[in-house]
JSON list of C-alpha atoms and ligand atoms in Angstrom, two decimals:
[
{"chain": "A", "resi": 1, "resn": "MET", "atom": "CA", "xyz": [33.34, 9.30, -19.72]},
{"chain": "A", "resi": 2, "resn": "PRO", "atom": "CA", "xyz": [35.64, 8.03, -16.99]},
{"chain": "A", "resi": 3, "resn": "PRO", "atom": "CA", "xyz": [35.95, 10.31, -13.96]},
{"chain": "A", "resi": 4, "resn": "GLU", "atom": "CA", "xyz": [39.00, 12.38, -13.39]},
{"chain": "A", "resi": 5, "resn": "PRO", "atom": "CA", "xyz": [40.88, 11.33, -10.27]},
{"chain": "A", "resi": 6, "resn": "TYR", "atom": "CA", "xyz": [39.06, 13.97, -8.18]},
{"chain": "A", "resi": 7, "resn": "ASP", "atom": "CA", "xyz": [35.66, 13.98, -9.89]},
{"chain": "A", "resi": 8, "resn": "HIS", "atom": "CA", "xyz": [33.12, 11.89, -8.06]},
{"chain": "A", "resi": 9, "resn": "LEU", "atom": "CA", "xyz": [31.48, 8.93, -9.74]},
{"chain": "A", "resi": 10, "resn": "ASP", "atom": "CA", "xyz": [28.21, 9.61, -11.51]},
{"chain": "A", "resi": 11, "resn": "GLY", "atom": "CA", "xyz": [25.18, 8.56, -9.44]},
{"chain": "A", "resi": 12, "resn": "ASP", "atom": "CA", "xyz": [23.97, 6.21, -12.18]},
{"chain": "A", "resi": 13, "resn": "ARG", "atom": "CA", "xyz": [27.34, 4.45, -12.19]},
{"chain": "A", "resi": 14, "resn": "VAL", "atom": "CA", "xyz": [27.23, 4.07, -8.40]},
{"chain": "A", "resi": 15, "resn": "VAL", "atom": "CA", "xyz": [23.81, 2.41, -8.67]},
{"chain": "A", "resi": 16, "resn": "LEU", "atom": "CA", "xyz": [24.94, 0.08, -11.47]},
{"chain": "A", "resi": 17, "resn": "LEU", "atom": "CA", "xyz": [28.04, -0.87, -9.49]},
{"chain": "A", "resi": 18, "resn": "ALA", "atom": "CA", "xyz": [25.95, -1.49, -6.37]},
{"chain": "A", "resi": 19, "resn": "LEU", "atom": "CA", "xyz": [23.58, -3.67, -8.39]},
{"chain": "A", "resi": 20, "resn": "ALA", "atom": "CA", "xyz": [26.60, -5.50, -9.85]},
{"chain": "A", "resi": 21, "resn": "GLU", "atom": "CA", "xyz": [25.18, -4.76, -13.27]},
{"chain": "A", "resi": 22, "resn": "THR", "atom": "CA", "xyz": [28.61, -3.62, -14.39]},
{"chain": "A", "resi": 23, "resn": "THR", "atom": "CA", "xyz": [32.18, -3.66, -13.19]},
{"chain": "A", "resi": 24, "resn": "ALA", "atom": "CA", "xyz": [34.18, -0.59, -12.33]},
{"chain": "A", "resi": 25, "resn": "THR", "atom": "CA", "xyz": [36.49, 0.78, -14.97]},
{"chain": "A", "resi": 26, "resn": "ASP", "atom": "CA", "xyz": [40.16, 1.24, -14.17]},
{"chain": "A", "resi": 27, "resn": "ALA", "atom": "CA", "xyz": [39.61, 4.97, -13.62]},
{"chain": "A", "resi": 28, "resn": "GLU", "atom": "CA", "xyz": [36.66, 4.28, -11.32]},
{"chain": "A", "resi": 29, "resn": "ARG", "atom": "CA", "xyz": [38.72, 1.78, -9.32]},
{"chain": "A", "resi": 30, "resn": "VAL", "atom": "CA", "xyz": [41.52, 4.33, -8.95]},
{"chain": "A", "resi": 31, "resn": "HIS", "atom": "CA", "xyz": [38.99, 6.96, -7.88]},
{"chain": "A", "resi": 32, "resn": "LEU", "atom": "CA", "xyz": [37.31, 4.61, -5.37]},
{"chain": "A", "resi": 33, "resn": "GLY", "atom": "CA", "xyz": [40.74, 3.89, -3.93]},
{"chain": "A", "resi": 34, "resn": "ARG", "atom": "CA", "xyz": [41.15, 7.59, -3.15]},
{"chain": "A", "resi": 35, "resn": "CYS", "atom": "CA", "xyz": [37.67, 8.99, -2.51]},
{"chain": "A", "resi": 36, "resn": "ASP", "atom": "CA", "xyz": [35.85, 8.26, 0.75]},
{"chain": "A", "resi": 37, "resn": "VAL", "atom": "CA", "xyz": [32.73, 10.10, -0.49]},
{"chain": "A", "resi": 38, "resn": "CYS", "atom": "CA", "xyz": [32.23, 7.71, -3.43]},
{"chain": "A", "resi": 39, "resn": "VAL", "atom": "CA", "xyz": [33.10, 4.68, -1.30]},
{"chain": "A", "resi": 40, "resn": "ASP", "atom": "CA", "xyz": [30.44, 5.78, 1.21]},
{"chain": "A", "resi": 41, "resn": "ASP", "atom": "CA", "xyz": [27.91, 6.28, -1.62]},
{"chain": "A", "resi": 42, "resn": "LEU", "atom": "CA", "xyz": [28.69, 2.87, -3.07]},
{"chain": "A", "resi": 43, "resn": "THR", "atom": "CA", "xyz": [28.58, 1.18, 0.34]},
{"chain": "A", "resi": 44, "resn": "SER", "atom": "CA", "xyz": [25.25, 2.71, 1.34]},
{"chain": "A", "resi": 45, "resn": "THR", "atom": "CA", "xyz": [23.70, 2.02, -2.08]},
{"chain": "A", "resi": 46, "resn": "ALA", "atom": "CA", "xyz": [24.89, -1.58, -1.92]},
{"chain": "A", "resi": 47, "resn": "ALA", "atom": "CA", "xyz": [23.29, -1.88, 1.53]},
{"chain": "A", "resi": 48, "resn": "VAL", "atom": "CA", "xyz": [19.97, -0.69, 0.10]},
{"chain": "A", "resi": 49, "resn": "VAL", "atom": "CA", "xyz": [20.29, -3.17, -2.76]},
{"chain": "A", "resi": 50, "resn": "THR", "atom": "CA", "xyz": [20.92, -5.98, -0.28]},
{"chain": "A", "resi": 51, "resn": "LEU", "atom": "CA", "xyz": [17.89, -4.97, 1.79]},
{"chain": "A", "resi": 52, "resn": "GLY", "atom": "CA", "xyz": [15.74, -4.93, -1.34]},
{"chain": "A", "resi": 53, "resn": "ARG", "atom": "CA", "xyz": [16.93, -8.35, -2.42]},
{"chain": "A", "resi": 54, "resn": "ASP", "atom": "CA", "xyz": [16.40, -9.84, 1.05]},
{"chain": "A", "resi": 55, "resn": "ALA", "atom": "CA", "xyz": [12.89, -8.42, 1.41]},
{"chain": "A", "resi": 56, "resn": "PRO", "atom": "CA", "xyz": [10.04, -10.88, 0.79]},
{"chain": "A", "resi": 57, "resn": "ARG", "atom": "CA", "xyz": [8.48, -10.73, -2.61]},
{"chain": "A", "resi": 58, "resn": "LEU", "atom": "CA", "xyz": [5.11, -8.99, -2.71]},
{"chain": "A", "resi": 59, "resn": "ASP", "atom": "CA", "xyz": [3.39, -12.05, -4.14]},
{"chain": "A", "resi": 60, "resn": "GLU", "atom": "CA", "xyz": [4.69, -14.13, -1.23]},
{"chain": "A", "resi": 61, "resn": "LEU", "atom": "CA", "xyz": [3.04, -11.93, 1.40]},
{"chain": "A", "resi": 62, "resn": "PRO", "atom": "CA", "xyz": [-0.20, -13.23, 2.96]},
{"chain": "A", "resi": 63, "resn": "PRO", "atom": "CA", "xyz": [-3.36, -11.51, 1.71]},
{"chain": "A", "resi": 64, "resn": "PRO", "atom": "CA", "xyz": [-4.93, -8.87, 3.96]},
{"chain": "A", "resi": 65, "resn": "PRO", "atom": "CA", "xyz": [-8.13, -9.75, 5.87]},
{"chain": "A", "resi": 66, "resn": "PRO", "atom": "CA", "xyz": [-11.24, -9.21, 3.68]},
{"chain": "A", "resi": 67, "resn": "ARG", "atom": "CA", "xyz": [-12.50, -6.19, 5.65]},
{"chain": "A", "resi": 68, "resn": "VAL", "atom": "CA", "xyz": [-9.10, -4.49, 5.32]},
{"chain": "A", "resi": 69, "resn": "TRP", "atom": "CA", "xyz": [-9.03, -5.19, 1.59]},
{"chain": "A", "resi": 70, "resn": "LEU", "atom": "CA", "xyz": [-12.58, -3.86, 1.22]},
{"chain": "A", "resi": 71, "resn": "SER", "atom": "CA", "xyz": [-11.62, -0.68, 3.06]},
{"chain": "A", "resi": 72, "resn": "ILE", "atom": "CA", "xyz": [-8.57, -0.26, 0.84]},
{"chain": "A", "resi": 73, "resn": "THR", "atom": "CA", "xyz": [-10.52, -0.69, -2.39]},
{"chain": "A", "resi": 74, "resn": "ARG", "atom": "CA", "xyz": [-13.24, 1.68, -1.23]},
{"chain": "A", "resi": 75, "resn": "SER", "atom": "CA", "xyz": [-10.73, 4.35, -0.26]},
{"chain": "A", "resi": 76, "resn": "ILE", "atom": "CA", "xyz": [-9.03, 3.98, -3.65]},
{"chain": "A", "resi": 77, "resn": "GLN", "atom": "CA", "xyz": [-12.37, 4.36, -5.39]},
{"chain": "A", "resi": 78, "resn": "GLY", "atom": "CA", "xyz": [-13.07, 7.50, -3.35]},
{"chain": "A", "resi": 79, "resn": "THR", "atom": "CA", "xyz": [-15.99, 6.10, -1.40]},
{"chain": "A", "resi": 80, "resn": "ALA", "atom": "CA", "xyz": [-14.75, 5.55, 2.08]},
{"chain": "A", "resi": 81, "resn": "PRO", "atom": "CA", "xyz": [-16.79, 3.00, 4.01]},
{"chain": "A", "resi": 82, "resn": "ALA", "atom": "CA", "xyz": [-19.33, 4.49, 6.34]},
{"chain": "A", "resi": 83, "resn": "PRO", "atom": "CA", "xyz": [-18.69, 3.90, 10.02]},
{"chain": "A", "resi": 84, "resn": "PRO", "atom": "CA", "xyz": [-20.98, 1.32, 11.59]},
{"chain": "A", "resi": 85, "resn": "PRO", "atom": "CA", "xyz": [-24.17, 2.94, 12.90]},
{"chain": "A", "resi": 86, "resn": "SER", "atom": "CA", "xyz": [-24.32, 3.48, 16.61]},
{"chain": "A", "resi": 87, "resn": "PRO", "atom": "CA", "xyz": [-27.15, 1.79, 18.54]},
{"chain": "A", "resi": 88, "resn": "ARG", "atom": "CA", "xyz": [-28.68, 5.22, 19.11]},
{"chain": "A", "resi": 89, "resn": "ARG", "atom": "CA", "xyz": [-28.93, 5.80, 15.36]},
{"chain": "A", "resi": 90, "resn": "LEU", "atom": "CA", "xyz": [-30.56, 2.38, 14.93]},
{"chain": "A", "resi": 91, "resn": "LEU", "atom": "CA", "xyz": [-33.52, 3.19, 17.21]},
{"chain": "A", "resi": 92, "resn": "PRO", "atom": "CA", "xyz": [-35.47, 5.29, 14.65]},
{"chain": "A", "resi": 93, "resn": "ARG", "atom": "CA", "xyz": [-34.93, 2.56, 12.04]},
{"chain": "A", "resi": 94, "resn": "ILE", "atom": "CA", "xyz": [-36.15, -0.17, 14.39]},
{"chain": "A", "resi": 95, "resn": "ALA", "atom": "CA", "xyz": [-39.17, 1.95, 15.37]},
{"chain": "A", "resi": 96, "resn": "ALA", "atom": "CA", "xyz": [-39.98, 2.57, 11.69]},
{"chain": "A", "resi": 97, "resn": "LEU", "atom": "CA", "xyz": [-39.77, -1.17, 10.97]},
{"chain": "A", "resi": 98, "resn": "LEU", "atom": "CA", "xyz": [-42.07, -2.00, 13.90]},
{"chain": "A", "resi": 99, "resn": "ILE", "atom": "CA", "xyz": [-44.64, 0.61, 12.81]},
{"chain": "A", "resi": 100, "resn": "ALA", "atom": "CA", "xyz": [-44.52, -0.67, 9.23]},
{"chain": "A", "resi": 101, "resn": "PHE", "atom": "CA", "xyz": [-44.98, -4.23, 10.46]},
{"chain": "A", "resi": 102, "resn": "ALA", "atom": "CA", "xyz": [-47.87, -3.22, 12.72]},
{"chain": "A", "resi": 103, "resn": "LEU", "atom": "CA", "xyz": [-49.53, -1.31, 9.87]},
{"chain": "A", "resi": 104, "resn": "GLY", "atom": "CA", "xyz": [-49.05, -4.24, 7.52]},
{"chain": "A", "resi": 105, "resn": "ALA", "atom": "CA", "xyz": [-50.48, -6.68, 10.06]},
{"chain": "A", "resi": 106, "resn": "GLY", "atom": "CA", "xyz": [-53.38, -4.33, 10.76]},
{"chain": "A", "resi": 107, "resn": "THR", "atom": "CA", "xyz": [-54.12, -3.96, 7.07]},
{"chain": "A", "resi": 108, "resn": "ALA", "atom": "CA", "xyz": [-53.97, -7.73, 6.58]},
{"chain": "A", "resi": 109, "resn": "LEU", "atom": "CA", "xyz": [-56.32, -8.23, 9.54]},
{"chain": "A", "resi": 110, "resn": "LEU", "atom": "CA", "xyz": [-58.68, -5.61, 8.11]},
{"chain": "A", "resi": 111, "resn": "PHE", "atom": "CA", "xyz": [-58.72, -7.32, 4.69]},
{"chain": "A", "resi": 112, "resn": "ALA", "atom": "CA", "xyz": [-59.21, -10.71, 6.33]},
{"chain": "A", "resi": 113, "resn": "THR", "atom": "CA", "xyz": [-62.18, -9.34, 8.31]},
{"chain": "A", "resi": 114, "resn": "TRP", "atom": "CA", "xyz": [-63.78, -7.70, 5.27]},
{"chain": "A", "resi": 115, "resn": "ALA", "atom": "CA", "xyz": [-63.25, -10.71, 3.05]},
{"chain": "A", "resi": 116, "resn": "ARG", "atom": "CA", "xyz": [-65.55, -12.84, 5.23]},
{"chain": "B", "resi": 1, "resn": "ZN", "atom": "ZN1", "xyz": [34.43, 10.53, -5.38]}
]
């Protein structure tokens, strides 16, 4: 339905006009000639359309670094990556490894002695 001279253009029509998907009807042209509100809406919507068309395509953007991508996928899956352990938290693990190695070497030495 064409707008009355003092009815504003429908928002969908403003978007279609900004996208150049359609041309303004005679009534819309008359209204745009008289209404600063609709001209402002059309101008600002057309500016957004221009920005969108000038923006780089998503498939043309460079890929993120692997660690960033890994962090993104983990956060999407709900398992946020654990922060790297601090050196202080590593000490008990290193001590446990050394004790295990010493016990393993001691056991091997014991078996080697008994096997003779
Ligand atoms: Zn208007």
